[in-house]
Tab-separated table of C-alpha atoms in Angstrom:
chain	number	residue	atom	x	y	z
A	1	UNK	CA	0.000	0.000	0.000
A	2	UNK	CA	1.653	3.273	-1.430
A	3	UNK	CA	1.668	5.814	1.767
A	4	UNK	CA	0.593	8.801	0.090
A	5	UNK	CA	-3.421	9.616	-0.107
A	6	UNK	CA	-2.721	12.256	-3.388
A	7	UNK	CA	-0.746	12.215	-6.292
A	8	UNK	CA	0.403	15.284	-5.326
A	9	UNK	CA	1.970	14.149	-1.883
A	10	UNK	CA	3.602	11.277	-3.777
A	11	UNK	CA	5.005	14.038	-6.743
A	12	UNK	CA	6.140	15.907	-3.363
A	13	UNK	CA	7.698	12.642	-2.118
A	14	UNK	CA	9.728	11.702	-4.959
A	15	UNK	CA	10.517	15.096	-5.735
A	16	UNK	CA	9.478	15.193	-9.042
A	17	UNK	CA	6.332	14.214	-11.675
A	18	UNK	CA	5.565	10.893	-11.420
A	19	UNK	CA	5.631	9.357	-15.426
A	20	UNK	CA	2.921	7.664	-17.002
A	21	UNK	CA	4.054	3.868	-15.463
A	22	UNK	CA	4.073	5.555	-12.082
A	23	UNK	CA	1.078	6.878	-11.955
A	24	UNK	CA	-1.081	4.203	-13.343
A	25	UNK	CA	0.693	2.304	-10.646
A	26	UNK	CA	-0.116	4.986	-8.034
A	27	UNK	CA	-3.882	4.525	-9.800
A	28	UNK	CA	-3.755	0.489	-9.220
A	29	UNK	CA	-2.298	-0.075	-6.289
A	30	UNK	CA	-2.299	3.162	-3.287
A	31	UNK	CA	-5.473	1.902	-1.682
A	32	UNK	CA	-4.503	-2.435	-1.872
A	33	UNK	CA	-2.821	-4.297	1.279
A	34	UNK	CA	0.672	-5.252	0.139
A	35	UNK	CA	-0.667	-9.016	0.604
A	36	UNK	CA	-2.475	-8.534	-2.374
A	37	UNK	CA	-0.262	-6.943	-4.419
A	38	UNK	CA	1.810	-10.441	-3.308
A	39	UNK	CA	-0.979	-12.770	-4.241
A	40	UNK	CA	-0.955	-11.146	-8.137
A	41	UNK	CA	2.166	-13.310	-8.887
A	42	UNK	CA	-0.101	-16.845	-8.510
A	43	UNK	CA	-2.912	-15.317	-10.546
A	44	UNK	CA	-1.158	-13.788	-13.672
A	45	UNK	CA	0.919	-16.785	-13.997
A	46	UNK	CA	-2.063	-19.330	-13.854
A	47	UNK	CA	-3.404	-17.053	-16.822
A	48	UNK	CA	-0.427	-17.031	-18.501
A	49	UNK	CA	0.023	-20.845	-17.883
A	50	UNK	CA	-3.721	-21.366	-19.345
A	51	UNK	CA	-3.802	-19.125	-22.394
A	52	UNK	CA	-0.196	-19.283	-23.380
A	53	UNK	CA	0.034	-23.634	-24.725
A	54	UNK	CA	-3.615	-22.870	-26.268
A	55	UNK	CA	-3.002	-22.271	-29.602
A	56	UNK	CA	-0.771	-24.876	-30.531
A	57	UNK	CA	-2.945	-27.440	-28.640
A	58	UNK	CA	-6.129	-25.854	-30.858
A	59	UNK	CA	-4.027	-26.002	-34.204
A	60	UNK	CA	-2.738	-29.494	-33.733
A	61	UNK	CA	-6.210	-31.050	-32.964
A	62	UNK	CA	-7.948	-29.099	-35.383
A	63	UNK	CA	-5.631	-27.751	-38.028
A	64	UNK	CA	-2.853	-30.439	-37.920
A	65	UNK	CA	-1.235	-29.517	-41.228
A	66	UNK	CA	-0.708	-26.261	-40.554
A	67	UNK	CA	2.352	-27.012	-37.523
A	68	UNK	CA	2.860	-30.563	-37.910
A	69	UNK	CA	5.382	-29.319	-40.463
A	70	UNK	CA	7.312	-27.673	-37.600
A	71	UNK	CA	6.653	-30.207	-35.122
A	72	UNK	CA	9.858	-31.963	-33.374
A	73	UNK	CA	8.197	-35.389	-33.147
A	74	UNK	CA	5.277	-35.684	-35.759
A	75	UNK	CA	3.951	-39.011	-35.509
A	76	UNK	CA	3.541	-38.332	-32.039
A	77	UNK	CA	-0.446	-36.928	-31.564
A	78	UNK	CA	-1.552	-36.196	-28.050
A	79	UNK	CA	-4.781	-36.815	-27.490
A	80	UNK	CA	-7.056	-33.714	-26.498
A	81	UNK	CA	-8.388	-35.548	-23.276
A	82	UNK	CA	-4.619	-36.130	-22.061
A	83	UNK	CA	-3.435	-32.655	-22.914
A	84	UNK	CA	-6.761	-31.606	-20.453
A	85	UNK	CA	-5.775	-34.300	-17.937
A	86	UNK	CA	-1.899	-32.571	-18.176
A	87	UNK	CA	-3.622	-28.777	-17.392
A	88	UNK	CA	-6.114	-29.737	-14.788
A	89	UNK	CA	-3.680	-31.835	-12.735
A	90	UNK	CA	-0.983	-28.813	-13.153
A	91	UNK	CA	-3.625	-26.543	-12.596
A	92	UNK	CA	-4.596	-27.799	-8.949
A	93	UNK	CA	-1.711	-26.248	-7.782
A	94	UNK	CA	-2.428	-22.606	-8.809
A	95	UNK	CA	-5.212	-21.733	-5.864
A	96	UNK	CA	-3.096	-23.758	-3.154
A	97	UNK	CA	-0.252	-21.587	-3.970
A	98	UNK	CA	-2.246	-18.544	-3.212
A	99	UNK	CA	-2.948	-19.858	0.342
A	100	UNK	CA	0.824	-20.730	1.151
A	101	UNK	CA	1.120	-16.814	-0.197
A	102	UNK	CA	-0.881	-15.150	1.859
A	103	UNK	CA	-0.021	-17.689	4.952
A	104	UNK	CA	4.025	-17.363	4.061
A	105	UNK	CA	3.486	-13.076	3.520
A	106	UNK	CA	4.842	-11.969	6.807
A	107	UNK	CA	7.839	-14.042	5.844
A	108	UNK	CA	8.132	-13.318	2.257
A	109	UNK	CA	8.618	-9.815	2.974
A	110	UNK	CA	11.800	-10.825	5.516
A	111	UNK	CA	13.125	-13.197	3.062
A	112	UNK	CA	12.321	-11.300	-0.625
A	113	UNK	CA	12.349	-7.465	0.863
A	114	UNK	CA	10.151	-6.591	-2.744
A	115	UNK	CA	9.445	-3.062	-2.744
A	116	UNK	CA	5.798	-2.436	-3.423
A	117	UNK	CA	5.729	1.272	-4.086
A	118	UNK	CA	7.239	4.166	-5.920
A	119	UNK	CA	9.391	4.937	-7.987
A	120	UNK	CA	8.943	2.184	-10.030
A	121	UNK	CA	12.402	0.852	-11.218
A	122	UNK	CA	13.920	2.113	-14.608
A	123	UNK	CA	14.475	-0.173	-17.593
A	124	UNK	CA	18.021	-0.203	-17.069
A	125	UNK	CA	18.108	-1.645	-13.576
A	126	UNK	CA	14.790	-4.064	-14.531
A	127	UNK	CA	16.769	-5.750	-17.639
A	128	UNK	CA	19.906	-5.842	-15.663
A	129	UNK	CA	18.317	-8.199	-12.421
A	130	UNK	CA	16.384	-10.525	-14.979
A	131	UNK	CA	19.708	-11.229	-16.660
A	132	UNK	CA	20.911	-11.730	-12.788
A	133	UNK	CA	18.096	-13.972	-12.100
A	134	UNK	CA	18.390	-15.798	-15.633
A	135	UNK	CA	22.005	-16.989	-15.102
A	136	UNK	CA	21.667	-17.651	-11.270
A	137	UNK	CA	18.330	-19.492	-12.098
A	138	UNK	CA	19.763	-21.234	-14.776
A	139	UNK	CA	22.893	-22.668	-13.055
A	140	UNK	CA	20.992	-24.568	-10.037
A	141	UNK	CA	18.046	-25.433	-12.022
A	142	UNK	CA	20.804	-27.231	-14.209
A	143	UNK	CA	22.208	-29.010	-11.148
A	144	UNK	CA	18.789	-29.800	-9.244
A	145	UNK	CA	17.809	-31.137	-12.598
A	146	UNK	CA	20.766	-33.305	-12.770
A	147	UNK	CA	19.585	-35.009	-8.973
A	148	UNK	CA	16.398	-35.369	-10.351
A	149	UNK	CA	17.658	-37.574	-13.016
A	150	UNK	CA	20.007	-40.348	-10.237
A	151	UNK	CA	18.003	-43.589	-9.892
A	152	UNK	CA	15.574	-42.281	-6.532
A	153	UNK	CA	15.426	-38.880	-8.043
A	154	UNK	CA	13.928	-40.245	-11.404
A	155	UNK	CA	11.644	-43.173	-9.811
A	156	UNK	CA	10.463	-41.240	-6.603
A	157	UNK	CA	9.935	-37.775	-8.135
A	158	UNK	CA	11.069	-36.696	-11.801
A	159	UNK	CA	9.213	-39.684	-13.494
A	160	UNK	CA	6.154	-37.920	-12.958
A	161	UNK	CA	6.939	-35.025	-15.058
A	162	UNK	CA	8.631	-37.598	-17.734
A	163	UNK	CA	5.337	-39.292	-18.772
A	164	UNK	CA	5.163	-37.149	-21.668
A	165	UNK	CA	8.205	-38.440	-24.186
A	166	UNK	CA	6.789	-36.079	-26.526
A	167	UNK	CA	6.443	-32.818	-24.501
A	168	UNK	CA	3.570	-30.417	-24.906
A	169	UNK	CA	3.347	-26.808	-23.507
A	170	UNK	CA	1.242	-27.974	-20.351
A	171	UNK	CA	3.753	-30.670	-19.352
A	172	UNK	CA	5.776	-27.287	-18.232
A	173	UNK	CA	4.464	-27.801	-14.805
A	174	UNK	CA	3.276	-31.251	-15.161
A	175	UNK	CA	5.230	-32.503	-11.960
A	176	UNK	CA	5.387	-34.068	-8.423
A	177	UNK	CA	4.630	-31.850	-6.046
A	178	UNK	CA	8.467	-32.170	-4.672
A	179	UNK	CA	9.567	-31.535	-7.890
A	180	UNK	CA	7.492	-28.271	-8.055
A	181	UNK	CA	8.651	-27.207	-4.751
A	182	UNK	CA	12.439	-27.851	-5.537
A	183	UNK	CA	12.485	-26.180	-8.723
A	184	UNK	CA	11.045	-23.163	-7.147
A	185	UNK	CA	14.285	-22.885	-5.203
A	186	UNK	CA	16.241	-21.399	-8.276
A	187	UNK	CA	13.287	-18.905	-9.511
A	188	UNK	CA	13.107	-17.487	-6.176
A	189	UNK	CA	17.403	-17.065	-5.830
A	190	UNK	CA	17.423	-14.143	-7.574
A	191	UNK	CA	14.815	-11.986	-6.375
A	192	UNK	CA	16.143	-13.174	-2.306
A	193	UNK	CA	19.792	-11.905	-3.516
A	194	UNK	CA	18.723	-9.180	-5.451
A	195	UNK	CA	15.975	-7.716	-4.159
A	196	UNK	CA	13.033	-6.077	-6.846
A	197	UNK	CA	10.174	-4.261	-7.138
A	198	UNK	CA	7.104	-6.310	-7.541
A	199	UNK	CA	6.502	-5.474	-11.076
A	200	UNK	CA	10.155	-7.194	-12.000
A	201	UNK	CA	9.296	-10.010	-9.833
A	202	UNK	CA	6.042	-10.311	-11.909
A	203	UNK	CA	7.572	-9.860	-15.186
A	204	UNK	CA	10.576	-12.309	-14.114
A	205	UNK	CA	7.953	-15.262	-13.180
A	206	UNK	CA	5.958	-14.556	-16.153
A	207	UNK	CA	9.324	-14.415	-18.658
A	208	UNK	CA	10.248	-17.506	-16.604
A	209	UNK	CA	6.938	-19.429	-17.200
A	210	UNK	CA	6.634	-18.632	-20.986
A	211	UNK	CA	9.906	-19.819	-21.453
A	212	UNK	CA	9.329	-23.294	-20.064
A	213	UNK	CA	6.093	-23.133	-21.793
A	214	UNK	CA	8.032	-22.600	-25.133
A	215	UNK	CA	10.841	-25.617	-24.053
A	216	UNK	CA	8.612	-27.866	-23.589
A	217	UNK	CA	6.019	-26.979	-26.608
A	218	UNK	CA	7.293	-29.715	-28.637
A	219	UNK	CA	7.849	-27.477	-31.692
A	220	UNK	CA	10.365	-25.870	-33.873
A	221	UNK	CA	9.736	-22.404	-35.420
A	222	UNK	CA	12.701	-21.607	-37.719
A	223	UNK	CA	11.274	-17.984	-37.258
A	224	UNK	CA	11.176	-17.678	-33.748
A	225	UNK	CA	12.772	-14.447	-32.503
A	226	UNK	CA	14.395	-17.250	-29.228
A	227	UNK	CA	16.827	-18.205	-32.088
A	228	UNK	CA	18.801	-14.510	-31.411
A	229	UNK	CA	19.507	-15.074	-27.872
A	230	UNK	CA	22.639	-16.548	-27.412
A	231	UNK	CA	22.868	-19.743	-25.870
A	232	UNK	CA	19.339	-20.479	-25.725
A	233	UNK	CA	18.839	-24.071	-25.834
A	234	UNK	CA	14.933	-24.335	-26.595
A	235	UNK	CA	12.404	-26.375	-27.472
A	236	UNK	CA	14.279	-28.304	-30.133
A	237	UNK	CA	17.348	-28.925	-27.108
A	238	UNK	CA	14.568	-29.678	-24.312
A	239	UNK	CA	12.457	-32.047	-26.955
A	240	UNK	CA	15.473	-34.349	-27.026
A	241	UNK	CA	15.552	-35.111	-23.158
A	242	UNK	CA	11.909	-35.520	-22.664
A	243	UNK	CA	12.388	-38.396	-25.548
A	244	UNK	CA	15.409	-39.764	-23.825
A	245	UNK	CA	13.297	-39.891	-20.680
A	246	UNK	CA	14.420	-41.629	-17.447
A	247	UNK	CA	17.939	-42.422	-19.570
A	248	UNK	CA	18.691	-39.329	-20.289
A	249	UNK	CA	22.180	-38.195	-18.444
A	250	UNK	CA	21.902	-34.922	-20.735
A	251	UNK	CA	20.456	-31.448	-21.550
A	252	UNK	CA	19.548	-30.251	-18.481
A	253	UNK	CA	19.388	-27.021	-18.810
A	254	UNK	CA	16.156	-24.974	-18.527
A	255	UNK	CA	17.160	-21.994	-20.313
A	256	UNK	CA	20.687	-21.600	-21.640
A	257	UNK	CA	23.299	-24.195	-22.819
A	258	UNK	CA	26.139	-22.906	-21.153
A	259	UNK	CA	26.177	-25.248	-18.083
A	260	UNK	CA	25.267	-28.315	-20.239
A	261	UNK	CA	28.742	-27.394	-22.519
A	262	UNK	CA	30.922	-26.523	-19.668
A	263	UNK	CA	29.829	-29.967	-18.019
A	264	UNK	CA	29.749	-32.115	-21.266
A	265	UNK	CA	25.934	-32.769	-20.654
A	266	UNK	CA	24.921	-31.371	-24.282
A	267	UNK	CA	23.674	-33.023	-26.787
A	268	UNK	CA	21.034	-33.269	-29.851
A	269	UNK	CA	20.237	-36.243	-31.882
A	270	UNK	CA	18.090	-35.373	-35.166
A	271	UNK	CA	17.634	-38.640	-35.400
A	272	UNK	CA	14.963	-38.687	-32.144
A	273	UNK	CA	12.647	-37.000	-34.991
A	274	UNK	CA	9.931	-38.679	-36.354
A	275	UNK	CA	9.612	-41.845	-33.888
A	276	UNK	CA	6.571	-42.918	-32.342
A	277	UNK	CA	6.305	-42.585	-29.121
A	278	UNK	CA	2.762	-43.210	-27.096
A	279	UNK	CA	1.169	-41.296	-23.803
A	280	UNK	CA	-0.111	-43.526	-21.783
């Protein structure tokens, strides 16, 4: 809640106009309990997580020809009831994470120290923590990932998210709940290190979310403006260790390829294309 009952006393605060950003936000959030403001993380990424896999789901049930060109394993066709089974089970998780949010707050705000007010940051210092949180994320996802995939990790835990050989965007957070819990560990490292403003932490999460969403789409756009960012591995990398599955000892990484290289953990077999594989 933003301390200041005018725009005025908040111009007076920071000592100068506020711009456009800052006082929509001023608009949106001076009268709503920090808690709240919290809580917005769960619901914009359960919208994100529902709307974003949608149209390639639609198109591949409806209008196969027009991406099974691009698709990474094309004899592969998930059924439309499984991909539904995939979101609702993922789904579940959504509200309860609202309830550990507003339970966890008073410690959140120790542990994260978010700012919630103004200013808002500038773009310089919001593009320079998400690349912050995108290498620091990156390098323990890489090496939780790696745990997952010893011989208890796989059968007790990461099997679960390995039932789909031939990933779709849903399977993102198709997972034990461990799993989920774990892999939270990494997202979170950043913002607890370097501490944000909520709208970072919101646009980190959702960045985050569409980029596991794209991973594990199971297609291939030779277009795609992901192809420009260096060291992105993508969902052409990530399709190959979903098809591996429990075997796999490679491509770990959730993001860039850098760990998987430095570790000798990359790899990509073309040949993985085209074979059936069946959800069951």
């Amino acid at each position: 809640m933003i301390p200041y009952a005018t725009t005025a006393e908040a111009e007076a605060a920071l000592g100068r106009a506020m711009t456009w950003a800052e006082a929509a936000w001023y608009q949106y959030s001076a009268a709503m309990p920090d808690s709240w403001l919290h809580c917005h993380t769960t619901f914009i990424l359960f919208v994100i997580y529902t709307i974003t896999p949608l149209p390639l789901v639609v198109l591949e049930q409806f209008a196969p020809s027009i991406v099974l060109p691009y698709k990474l394993q094309p004899r592969v066709r998930l059924p439309l009831a499984a991909s539904l089974r995939c979101y609702m089970e993922a789904a579940c998780f959504f509200p309860l994470a609202v309830g550990f949010q507003l339970v966890s707050y008073p410690a959140a705000v120790k542990i994260l120290r978010t700012r919630m007010g103004l200013p808002l940051p500038s773009v310089r210092e919001t593009i320079a923590q998400l690349v912050v949180y995108s290498l620091m994320e990156d390098y323990l996802s890489y090496w939780i990932h790696r745990l997952l995939h010893t011989q208890w990790g796989y059968e007790k835990i990461h099997r679960v998210h390995h039932e789909f050989t031939a990933p779709t965007g849903f399977a993102m957070s198709y997972s034990h709940w461990a799993e989920n819990l774990f892999l939270s560990i990494p997202a979170l490292a950043g913002p607890v290190i370097v501490p944000c403003h909520i709208t970072t932490q919101w646009l980190w999460f959702c960045i985050r979310l569409i980029e596991g969403i794209n991973t594990h789409s199971g297609y291939h756009f030779p277009f795609s403006p992901s192809k420009l960012i260096p060291f992105y591995g993508g969902a052409e990398y990530h399709d190959y260790h979903h098809y591996a599955g429990g075997r796999s000892q490679s491509n770990f990484a959730p993001l860039f390829t850098y760990c998987d290289y430095i570790y000798r953990t990359d790899k990509m077999l073309p040949s993985h294309e085209g074979v059936v594989t069946l959800f069951s």
